[in-house]
């Protein structure tokens, strides 16, 4: 399940010779973002990824984030997604200006995968309401089935999710926390064959042995699991299995529910972060995830527009290489 990222707000006055503090609010400067747009689009194309520049009238220009390929089909997918757990559990009939701005900016950056669940209470309905107000339906829609009441209950729930999110079809349907796994996988197999869903997957936070078994069965297109610089339980077996069997990986809890920000609150961003285009701790944490060969898309959840901008910035420029990943682990665990 997705959790809201909690970020410290740091705004110290800085003189020209003082150490620079990096936070989420200072990431996008107007002039800098305009300059980034052309340069980073070229960087993405040079890396063999599809990119374009989105310029919205009266808004700073943003560069489209890098894309990676879905292993089972080769389809390109923007490498930073948007989670909705907790952050989008608000009244769908309200104005919700922050959530609306988050979705607008997510699309402006070139994002597409938005992930939800019936477990997230009103989140699916909020996604539908906001996309309707924006008159956009070009998301990569991902949600979950989460019921132990049998096949018909699962079908009813997934049908209701389509209605709430405003999806003509779901790009990805996942069995949430393996609840009702066998029953719902049979339905999803049928739905995929008929074209009602494009990809199928599972989510799980603990039983990684079962996840590995499912990956090896070649029945899945995606898994969704927790993974971060301080939670690397899936590295030994699950992630290598995903590479071997061509299964995509969505990452929940990329910031450990804010624990990573608490751990680095008083630390200066290392100078080598600039080598990877990272200007905040949040971007380093996401670039760490993207640096693993098995990773497809981390899906941080936020209802704060400036956090959204910072998250999406992690999809620009290179991911951390092995040496940098080791340095970041040492900072957090050393």
Short mmCIF file of C-alpha atoms in Angstrom, two decimals:
data_model
loop_
_atom_site.label_atom_id
_atom_site.label_comp_id
_atom_site.label_asym_id
_atom_site.label_seq_id
_atom_site.Cartn_x
_atom_site.Cartn_y
_atom_site.Cartn_z
CA UNK A 1 0.00 0.00 0.00
CA UNK A 2 1.07 3.46 -0.77
CA UNK A 3 1.82 5.92 1.97
CA UNK A 4 2.09 9.66 1.92
CA UNK A 5 5.63 10.96 1.92
CA UNK A 6 6.41 13.31 4.76
CA UNK A 7 9.02 15.90 3.93
CA UNK A 8 10.67 18.44 6.21
CA UNK A 9 10.25 22.07 5.21
CA UNK A 10 13.59 23.81 5.39
CA UNK A 11 13.94 27.44 4.39
CA UNK A 12 17.09 28.85 6.01
CA UNK A 13 18.41 32.20 4.90
CA UNK A 14 21.54 31.61 2.94
CA UNK A 15 24.42 33.91 2.18
CA UNK A 16 26.64 33.46 -0.85
CA UNK A 17 29.23 31.44 1.08
CA UNK A 18 26.93 29.40 3.26
CA UNK A 19 26.38 25.66 2.70
CA UNK A 20 23.45 25.05 0.42
CA UNK A 21 20.51 23.17 1.89
CA UNK A 22 18.41 21.14 -0.53
CA UNK A 23 14.72 20.74 0.05
CA UNK A 24 11.62 19.99 -1.94
CA UNK A 25 10.43 23.59 -2.18
CA UNK A 26 13.55 24.93 -3.88
CA UNK A 27 13.79 22.34 -6.67
CA UNK A 28 11.95 24.15 -9.47
CA UNK A 29 13.08 27.68 -10.14
CA UNK A 30 11.31 29.28 -13.07
CA UNK A 31 14.37 30.11 -15.15
CA UNK A 32 16.11 26.85 -14.28
CA UNK A 33 13.13 24.75 -15.28
CA UNK A 34 12.90 26.50 -18.65
CA UNK A 35 16.58 25.82 -19.27
CA UNK A 36 16.18 22.20 -18.19
CA UNK A 37 13.41 21.50 -20.65
CA UNK A 38 15.44 21.38 -23.84
CA UNK A 39 18.63 20.01 -22.32
CA UNK A 40 17.02 17.14 -20.47
CA UNK A 41 14.83 16.13 -23.36
CA UNK A 42 18.02 15.75 -25.39
CA UNK A 43 19.54 13.73 -22.53
CA UNK A 44 16.56 11.37 -22.50
CA UNK A 45 16.62 10.87 -26.25
CA UNK A 46 20.34 10.23 -26.18
CA UNK A 47 19.73 7.44 -23.68
CA UNK A 48 17.36 5.73 -26.08
CA UNK A 49 14.19 6.82 -24.29
CA UNK A 50 11.21 8.66 -25.69
CA UNK A 51 10.90 12.26 -24.49
CA UNK A 52 9.13 15.47 -25.32
CA UNK A 53 8.92 18.92 -23.84
CA UNK A 54 5.65 20.11 -22.37
CA UNK A 55 5.17 23.87 -22.22
CA UNK A 56 1.97 25.09 -20.60
CA UNK A 57 0.91 28.71 -21.10
CA UNK A 58 1.71 30.90 -18.09
CA UNK A 59 3.50 27.99 -16.38
CA UNK A 60 7.20 27.13 -16.21
CA UNK A 61 8.33 24.72 -18.89
CA UNK A 62 8.88 21.17 -17.68
CA UNK A 63 10.89 18.45 -19.33
CA UNK A 64 9.23 15.13 -19.93
CA UNK A 65 10.67 12.54 -17.61
CA UNK A 66 12.59 9.54 -18.85
CA UNK A 67 10.78 6.41 -19.88
CA UNK A 68 11.52 2.75 -19.47
CA UNK A 69 10.08 -0.34 -21.08
CA UNK A 70 7.48 -2.65 -19.59
CA UNK A 71 9.32 -5.99 -19.67
CA UNK A 72 6.45 -8.15 -20.94
CA UNK A 73 5.66 -5.98 -23.98
CA UNK A 74 8.35 -3.35 -24.48
CA UNK A 75 5.81 -0.55 -24.12
CA UNK A 76 7.38 2.70 -22.92
CA UNK A 77 6.22 4.02 -19.56
CA UNK A 78 7.30 7.21 -17.75
CA UNK A 79 9.57 6.17 -14.90
CA UNK A 80 7.88 8.06 -12.06
CA UNK A 81 4.26 7.33 -11.21
CA UNK A 82 1.73 8.76 -8.76
CA UNK A 83 0.32 6.90 -5.78
CA UNK A 84 -2.92 7.93 -4.06
CA UNK A 85 -3.02 6.15 -0.69
CA UNK A 86 -4.07 8.55 2.10
CA UNK A 87 -3.17 11.61 0.06
CA UNK A 88 -6.27 11.38 -2.17
CA UNK A 89 -8.71 10.23 0.52
CA UNK A 90 -10.64 13.51 0.42
CA UNK A 91 -14.17 14.54 -0.56
CA UNK A 92 -14.48 13.95 -4.34
CA UNK A 93 -17.13 16.68 -4.56
CA UNK A 94 -14.87 19.34 -2.99
CA UNK A 95 -12.60 21.70 -4.91
CA UNK A 96 -9.39 19.99 -3.74
CA UNK A 97 -7.08 22.57 -5.33
CA UNK A 98 -3.86 20.93 -4.15
CA UNK A 99 -4.80 17.51 -5.47
CA UNK A 100 -5.95 19.06 -8.75
CA UNK A 101 -2.65 20.87 -9.13
CA UNK A 102 -0.75 17.67 -8.33
CA UNK A 103 -2.51 15.82 -11.16
CA UNK A 104 -2.03 18.74 -13.56
CA UNK A 105 1.68 18.93 -12.84
CA UNK A 106 2.02 15.15 -13.01
CA UNK A 107 0.67 15.23 -16.55
CA UNK A 108 2.72 18.30 -17.47
CA UNK A 109 5.88 16.46 -16.48
CA UNK A 110 4.93 13.63 -18.81
CA UNK A 111 3.70 11.26 -16.10
CA UNK A 112 1.00 8.71 -16.82
CA UNK A 113 0.80 5.83 -14.31
CA UNK A 114 -1.60 6.66 -11.48
CA UNK A 115 -2.19 3.91 -8.94
CA UNK A 116 -5.11 3.47 -6.55
CA UNK A 117 -7.17 0.85 -4.72
CA UNK A 118 -10.58 0.33 -3.10
CA UNK A 119 -8.56 0.09 0.14
CA UNK A 120 -7.73 3.78 -0.24
CA UNK A 121 -11.33 4.76 0.51
CA UNK A 122 -12.26 7.80 -1.63
CA UNK A 123 -9.06 7.92 -3.69
CA UNK A 124 -10.45 6.23 -6.80
CA UNK A 125 -13.39 8.63 -6.89
CA UNK A 126 -11.05 11.59 -6.45
CA UNK A 127 -8.92 10.44 -9.39
CA UNK A 128 -12.05 10.27 -11.50
CA UNK A 129 -13.29 13.68 -10.37
CA UNK A 130 -9.96 15.40 -10.98
CA UNK A 131 -9.36 13.81 -14.38
CA UNK A 132 -12.89 14.85 -15.35
CA UNK A 133 -12.22 18.45 -14.37
CA UNK A 134 -8.99 18.40 -16.36
CA UNK A 135 -10.74 16.67 -19.26
CA UNK A 136 -7.93 14.15 -19.41
CA UNK A 137 -8.22 10.40 -19.62
CA UNK A 138 -4.76 9.58 -20.95
CA UNK A 139 -3.46 8.03 -17.75
CA UNK A 140 -1.97 4.61 -17.41
CA UNK A 141 -4.73 3.54 -15.02
CA UNK A 142 -3.70 1.10 -12.30
CA UNK A 143 -5.80 -0.10 -9.40
CA UNK A 144 -6.47 -3.25 -7.42
CA UNK A 145 -9.08 -5.82 -6.48
CA UNK A 146 -9.30 -6.27 -2.73
CA UNK A 147 -11.99 -8.61 -1.47
CA UNK A 148 -12.16 -12.14 -0.08
CA UNK A 149 -15.85 -12.54 -0.89
CA UNK A 150 -15.45 -14.46 -4.14
CA UNK A 151 -15.43 -14.03 -7.89
CA UNK A 152 -18.62 -12.02 -8.34
CA UNK A 153 -17.68 -9.64 -5.56
CA UNK A 154 -14.32 -9.09 -7.22
CA UNK A 155 -15.93 -8.43 -10.60
CA UNK A 156 -18.38 -5.99 -9.02
CA UNK A 157 -15.56 -4.19 -7.24
CA UNK A 158 -13.41 -3.87 -10.36
CA UNK A 159 -16.38 -2.66 -12.39
CA UNK A 160 -17.08 -0.05 -9.73
CA UNK A 161 -13.44 1.02 -9.84
CA UNK A 162 -13.77 1.64 -13.58
CA UNK A 163 -16.75 3.88 -12.93
CA UNK A 164 -15.11 5.77 -10.08
CA UNK A 165 -11.80 6.42 -11.83
CA UNK A 166 -13.40 7.19 -15.18
CA UNK A 167 -11.31 4.57 -16.93
CA UNK A 168 -12.51 3.21 -20.25
CA UNK A 169 -10.39 0.22 -19.40
CA UNK A 170 -7.70 -0.50 -16.84
CA UNK A 171 -4.13 -0.68 -17.99
CA UNK A 172 -3.13 -2.61 -14.88
CA UNK A 173 -5.27 -4.52 -12.38
CA UNK A 174 -3.53 -6.00 -9.35
CA UNK A 175 -4.62 -8.43 -6.65
CA UNK A 176 -4.09 -6.34 -3.54
CA UNK A 177 -1.99 -7.98 -0.81
CA UNK A 178 -2.73 -11.38 -2.41
CA UNK A 179 -6.29 -11.32 -0.98
CA UNK A 180 -8.47 -13.82 -2.89
CA UNK A 181 -5.50 -14.49 -5.13
CA UNK A 182 -6.56 -17.67 -6.92
CA UNK A 183 -10.12 -16.51 -7.56
CA UNK A 184 -9.19 -13.07 -8.82
CA UNK A 185 -6.29 -14.26 -10.96
CA UNK A 186 -8.69 -16.46 -12.88
CA UNK A 187 -10.91 -13.45 -13.55
CA UNK A 188 -7.96 -11.29 -14.54
CA UNK A 189 -6.74 -13.98 -16.92
CA UNK A 190 -10.15 -13.87 -18.61
CA UNK A 191 -10.26 -10.07 -18.63
CA UNK A 192 -6.79 -9.82 -20.13
CA UNK A 193 -7.66 -12.29 -22.86
CA UNK A 194 -10.76 -10.25 -23.73
CA UNK A 195 -8.91 -6.91 -23.62
CA UNK A 196 -10.71 -5.54 -20.59
CA UNK A 197 -7.38 -5.14 -18.80
CA UNK A 198 -4.00 -4.84 -20.48
CA UNK A 199 -1.70 -6.01 -17.68
CA UNK A 200 -2.17 -8.02 -14.49
CA UNK A 201 -0.21 -8.10 -11.28
CA UNK A 202 -0.15 -8.52 -7.52
CA UNK A 203 0.87 -6.38 -4.57
CA UNK A 204 2.39 -7.61 -1.34
CA UNK A 205 4.36 -6.20 1.59
CA UNK A 206 5.53 -9.32 3.45
CA UNK A 207 5.17 -12.71 1.74
CA UNK A 208 7.97 -12.34 -0.76
CA UNK A 209 8.39 -16.08 -1.14
CA UNK A 210 4.88 -16.22 -2.59
CA UNK A 211 5.62 -13.23 -4.79
CA UNK A 212 8.72 -14.97 -6.13
CA UNK A 213 6.66 -18.08 -6.84
CA UNK A 214 4.11 -16.03 -8.78
CA UNK A 215 6.82 -14.25 -10.74
CA UNK A 216 8.32 -17.59 -11.73
CA UNK A 217 4.89 -18.85 -12.87
CA UNK A 218 4.96 -16.37 -15.77
CA UNK A 219 1.37 -15.35 -14.97
CA UNK A 220 2.17 -11.73 -14.08
CA UNK A 221 3.13 -8.58 -15.91
CA UNK A 222 3.82 -6.58 -12.74
CA UNK A 223 4.39 -6.85 -9.05
CA UNK A 224 4.09 -4.01 -6.55
CA UNK A 225 6.34 -4.22 -3.50
CA UNK A 226 8.06 -2.00 -0.95
CA UNK A 227 11.64 -1.13 -1.79
CA UNK A 228 13.97 1.67 -0.72
CA UNK A 229 17.54 2.40 0.24
CA UNK A 230 16.85 1.04 3.74
CA UNK A 231 14.37 -1.70 2.79
CA UNK A 232 16.14 -3.99 0.36
CA UNK A 233 14.55 -7.31 1.36
CA UNK A 234 13.53 -8.09 -2.22
CA UNK A 235 17.00 -7.68 -3.71
CA UNK A 236 18.25 -11.21 -3.06
CA UNK A 237 15.54 -13.27 -4.76
CA UNK A 238 12.47 -11.35 -5.95
CA UNK A 239 14.15 -8.74 -8.11
CA UNK A 240 16.46 -11.21 -9.89
CA UNK A 241 13.38 -13.36 -10.58
CA UNK A 242 11.62 -10.34 -12.11
CA UNK A 243 14.56 -9.76 -14.43
CA UNK A 244 14.68 -13.43 -15.41
CA UNK A 245 10.94 -13.71 -16.10
CA UNK A 246 10.30 -10.27 -17.56
CA UNK A 247 8.04 -8.90 -14.82
CA UNK A 248 7.76 -5.18 -14.17
CA UNK A 249 8.17 -3.73 -10.69
CA UNK A 250 6.14 -0.92 -9.14
CA UNK A 251 7.56 0.39 -5.88
CA UNK A 252 5.41 1.39 -2.93
CA UNK A 253 6.81 3.17 0.13
CA UNK A 254 9.88 4.59 -1.67
CA UNK A 255 10.47 6.99 1.24
CA UNK A 256 9.63 4.51 4.01
CA UNK A 257 6.58 6.57 5.02
CA UNK A 258 8.81 9.60 5.59
CA UNK A 259 11.45 7.83 7.68
CA UNK A 260 14.15 8.51 5.12
CA UNK A 261 13.51 12.24 5.32
CA UNK A 262 13.64 12.16 9.10
CA UNK A 263 16.98 10.33 8.92
CA UNK A 264 18.52 12.95 6.60
CA UNK A 265 16.85 16.06 8.01
CA UNK A 266 20.07 17.51 9.41
CA UNK A 267 22.38 16.25 6.68
CA UNK A 268 23.72 18.18 3.72
CA UNK A 269 23.07 16.65 0.33
CA UNK A 270 26.33 15.00 -0.82
CA UNK A 271 28.18 16.84 -3.54
CA UNK A 272 28.13 13.82 -5.84
CA UNK A 273 24.32 14.05 -6.06
CA UNK A 274 24.77 16.73 -8.72
CA UNK A 275 26.50 14.18 -10.95
CA UNK A 276 23.13 12.45 -11.26
CA UNK A 277 21.01 15.60 -11.56
CA UNK A 278 19.64 15.23 -8.03
CA UNK A 279 18.95 18.41 -6.08
CA UNK A 280 17.17 16.93 -3.06
CA UNK A 281 17.22 13.89 -0.82
CA UNK A 282 13.88 12.78 -2.26
CA UNK A 283 15.35 12.67 -5.74
CA UNK A 284 18.34 10.68 -4.51
CA UNK A 285 16.03 8.14 -2.87
CA UNK A 286 14.03 7.72 -6.08
CA UNK A 287 17.14 7.60 -8.27
CA UNK A 288 18.47 4.86 -5.97
CA UNK A 289 15.36 2.80 -6.78
CA UNK A 290 15.61 3.50 -10.50
CA UNK A 291 19.24 2.43 -10.41
CA UNK A 292 18.27 -1.22 -9.95
CA UNK A 293 17.87 -3.05 -13.26
CA UNK A 294 14.58 -4.66 -12.19
CA UNK A 295 12.80 -1.39 -11.45
CA UNK A 296 10.04 -0.05 -13.64
CA UNK A 297 8.21 2.73 -11.77
CA UNK A 298 8.23 3.97 -8.16
CA UNK A 299 4.86 5.48 -7.21
CA UNK A 300 5.30 8.04 -4.43
CA UNK A 301 2.03 9.47 -3.11
CA UNK A 302 1.60 13.15 -2.42
CA UNK A 303 -1.06 15.86 -2.29
CA UNK A 304 1.52 18.68 -2.27
CA UNK A 305 2.38 20.22 -5.66
CA UNK A 306 5.96 21.10 -4.71
CA UNK A 307 6.58 17.51 -3.58
CA UNK A 308 5.15 16.31 -6.88
CA UNK A 309 7.60 18.51 -8.79
CA UNK A 310 10.48 17.18 -6.74
CA UNK A 311 9.41 13.58 -7.24
CA UNK A 312 9.08 13.99 -10.98
CA UNK A 313 12.50 15.65 -11.15
CA UNK A 314 13.96 12.33 -10.09
CA UNK A 315 12.87 10.95 -13.45
CA UNK A 316 15.14 13.39 -15.27
CA UNK A 317 18.77 12.54 -15.86
CA UNK A 318 20.59 9.34 -14.90
CA UNK A 319 19.69 6.98 -12.09
CA UNK A 320 22.32 6.19 -9.46
CA UNK A 321 24.99 3.77 -10.53
CA UNK A 322 26.30 0.98 -8.33
CA UNK A 323 28.96 3.09 -6.65
CA UNK A 324 26.55 5.90 -5.83
CA UNK A 325 23.97 3.44 -4.55
CA UNK A 326 26.61 2.06 -2.19
CA UNK A 327 27.46 5.56 -0.97
CA UNK A 328 23.82 6.32 -0.24
CA UNK A 329 23.41 3.07 1.68
CA UNK A 330 26.47 3.99 3.74
CA UNK A 331 25.00 7.41 4.56
CA UNK A 332 21.73 5.89 5.78
CA UNK A 333 23.11 2.79 7.44
CA UNK A 334 26.71 3.65 8.24
#
